[in-house]
């Protein structure tokens, strides 16, 4: 699945100590490249965010995580290396 063009995997190394918004999945709904809503899930509940100010705060946090993440090709190399080691 991670090798499809519509899906991207980027690992965040433990050493990055980046924990903002890592409590559960986040799904962004976009229209013409602009985030218009988000679904944020935690261990206890999930909720939809549709207020522009809250969306901006969430997108800013996700951008911080993306900056700390490995590029996609290195992330895939690490995943494939781990899978090979387990096989």
PDB file of C-alpha atoms in Angstrom:
ATOM      1  CA  UNK A   1       0.000   0.000   0.000  1.00  0.00           C
ATOM      2  CA  UNK A   2       2.815   2.424   0.848  1.00  0.00           C
ATOM      3  CA  UNK A   3       4.160   2.132  -2.691  1.00  0.00           C
ATOM      4  CA  UNK A   4       1.011   3.646  -4.236  1.00  0.00           C
ATOM      5  CA  UNK A   5       1.262   7.217  -5.505  1.00  0.00           C
ATOM      6  CA  UNK A   6      -1.730   8.375  -3.443  1.00  0.00           C
ATOM      7  CA  UNK A   7      -0.304   7.198  -0.127  1.00  0.00           C
ATOM      8  CA  UNK A   8       2.854   8.365   1.638  1.00  0.00           C
ATOM      9  CA  UNK A   9       4.779   6.886   4.571  1.00  0.00           C
ATOM     10  CA  UNK A  10       7.320   8.906   6.522  1.00  0.00           C
ATOM     11  CA  UNK A  11       8.833   7.517   9.710  1.00  0.00           C
ATOM     12  CA  UNK A  12       9.573   9.829  12.602  1.00  0.00           C
ATOM     13  CA  UNK A  13      12.781   8.621  14.251  1.00  0.00           C
ATOM     14  CA  UNK A  14      12.587   8.129  17.999  1.00  0.00           C
ATOM     15  CA  UNK A  15      15.619  10.410  18.328  1.00  0.00           C
ATOM     16  CA  UNK A  16      13.545  13.325  16.976  1.00  0.00           C
ATOM     17  CA  UNK A  17      11.592  13.361  20.268  1.00  0.00           C
ATOM     18  CA  UNK A  18       8.622  14.717  18.335  1.00  0.00           C
ATOM     19  CA  UNK A  19       5.377  13.900  20.125  1.00  0.00           C
ATOM     20  CA  UNK A  20       2.961  16.627  19.006  1.00  0.00           C
ATOM     21  CA  UNK A  21      -0.232  15.033  17.637  1.00  0.00           C
ATOM     22  CA  UNK A  22       1.140  11.494  17.855  1.00  0.00           C
ATOM     23  CA  UNK A  23      -1.621  10.166  20.116  1.00  0.00           C
ATOM     24  CA  UNK A  24      -3.632   8.735  17.241  1.00  0.00           C
ATOM     25  CA  UNK A  25      -4.546   8.959  13.573  1.00  0.00           C
ATOM     26  CA  UNK A  26      -5.267  12.269  11.886  1.00  0.00           C
ATOM     27  CA  UNK A  27      -7.146  12.475   8.582  1.00  0.00           C
ATOM     28  CA  UNK A  28      -7.248  15.739   6.655  1.00  0.00           C
ATOM     29  CA  UNK A  29     -10.045  16.541   4.218  1.00  0.00           C
ATOM     30  CA  UNK A  30      -8.895  18.873   1.466  1.00  0.00           C
ATOM     31  CA  UNK A  31     -10.609  20.763  -1.289  1.00  0.00           C
ATOM     32  CA  UNK A  32      -8.407  22.183  -4.050  1.00  0.00           C
ATOM     33  CA  UNK A  33      -5.334  21.578  -1.873  1.00  0.00           C
ATOM     34  CA  UNK A  34      -6.754  23.478   1.121  1.00  0.00           C
ATOM     35  CA  UNK A  35      -7.563  21.643   4.350  1.00  0.00           C
ATOM     36  CA  UNK A  36     -11.241  22.225   5.144  1.00  0.00           C
ATOM     37  CA  UNK A  37     -11.750  19.675   7.939  1.00  0.00           C
ATOM     38  CA  UNK A  38      -9.883  17.095   9.956  1.00  0.00           C
ATOM     39  CA  UNK A  39     -10.701  13.976  11.918  1.00  0.00           C
ATOM     40  CA  UNK A  40      -8.528  13.458  15.004  1.00  0.00           C
ATOM     41  CA  UNK A  41      -8.670  10.237  16.987  1.00  0.00           C
ATOM     42  CA  UNK A  42      -7.289   9.355  20.404  1.00  0.00           C
ATOM     43  CA  UNK A  43      -7.479   6.272  22.602  1.00  0.00           C
ATOM     44  CA  UNK A  44     -10.785   7.490  24.065  1.00  0.00           C
ATOM     45  CA  UNK A  45     -12.594   9.263  21.234  1.00  0.00           C
ATOM     46  CA  UNK A  46     -12.439  10.936  17.865  1.00  0.00           C
ATOM     47  CA  UNK A  47     -13.773  14.227  16.664  1.00  0.00           C
ATOM     48  CA  UNK A  48     -14.109  16.340  13.564  1.00  0.00           C
ATOM     49  CA  UNK A  49     -12.449  19.746  13.424  1.00  0.00           C
ATOM     50  CA  UNK A  50     -13.924  22.285  11.031  1.00  0.00           C
ATOM     51  CA  UNK A  51     -13.046  25.658  12.556  1.00  0.00           C
ATOM     52  CA  UNK A  52     -10.375  27.406  10.460  1.00  0.00           C
ATOM     53  CA  UNK A  53      -8.280  28.503  13.472  1.00  0.00           C
ATOM     54  CA  UNK A  54      -8.192  24.965  14.887  1.00  0.00           C
ATOM     55  CA  UNK A  55      -7.404  23.478  11.479  1.00  0.00           C
ATOM     56  CA  UNK A  56      -4.472  25.888  11.148  1.00  0.00           C
ATOM     57  CA  UNK A  57      -3.113  24.873  14.583  1.00  0.00           C
ATOM     58  CA  UNK A  58      -3.402  21.190  13.672  1.00  0.00           C
ATOM     59  CA  UNK A  59      -1.793  21.614  10.247  1.00  0.00           C
ATOM     60  CA  UNK A  60       1.056  23.607  11.845  1.00  0.00           C
ATOM     61  CA  UNK A  61       1.676  20.766  14.334  1.00  0.00           C
ATOM     62  CA  UNK A  62       1.612  18.182  11.571  1.00  0.00           C
ATOM     63  CA  UNK A  63       4.132  20.254   9.616  1.00  0.00           C
ATOM     64  CA  UNK A  64       6.484  20.159  12.626  1.00  0.00           C
ATOM     65  CA  UNK A  65       6.204  16.379  12.626  1.00  0.00           C
ATOM     66  CA  UNK A  66       6.815  16.211   8.869  1.00  0.00           C
ATOM     67  CA  UNK A  67       9.982  18.305   9.272  1.00  0.00           C
ATOM     68  CA  UNK A  68      11.302  15.766  11.792  1.00  0.00           C
ATOM     69  CA  UNK A  69      10.336  12.768   9.647  1.00  0.00           C
ATOM     70  CA  UNK A  70      12.632  10.865   7.348  1.00  0.00           C
ATOM     71  CA  UNK A  71      12.088  11.357   3.614  1.00  0.00           C
ATOM     72  CA  UNK A  72       9.738   8.807   2.083  1.00  0.00           C
ATOM     73  CA  UNK A  73      12.463   6.808   0.316  1.00  0.00           C
ATOM     74  CA  UNK A  74      14.493   6.429   3.535  1.00  0.00           C
ATOM     75  CA  UNK A  75      11.372   5.497   5.477  1.00  0.00           C
ATOM     76  CA  UNK A  76      10.590   2.756   2.951  1.00  0.00           C
ATOM     77  CA  UNK A  77      14.204   1.506   3.086  1.00  0.00           C
ATOM     78  CA  UNK A  78      13.969   1.186   6.882  1.00  0.00           C
ATOM     79  CA  UNK A  79      10.639  -0.609   6.711  1.00  0.00           C
ATOM     80  CA  UNK A  80      11.865  -3.035   4.052  1.00  0.00           C
ATOM     81  CA  UNK A  81      15.053  -3.632   6.067  1.00  0.00           C
ATOM     82  CA  UNK A  82      13.046  -4.509   9.182  1.00  0.00           C
ATOM     83  CA  UNK A  83      10.733  -6.797   7.217  1.00  0.00           C
ATOM     84  CA  UNK A  84      13.740  -8.583   5.706  1.00  0.00           C
ATOM     85  CA  UNK A  85      15.298  -9.001   9.155  1.00  0.00           C
ATOM     86  CA  UNK A  86      12.084 -10.602  10.492  1.00  0.00           C
ATOM     87  CA  UNK A  87      11.749 -12.987   7.530  1.00  0.00           C
TER      88      UNK A  87
END
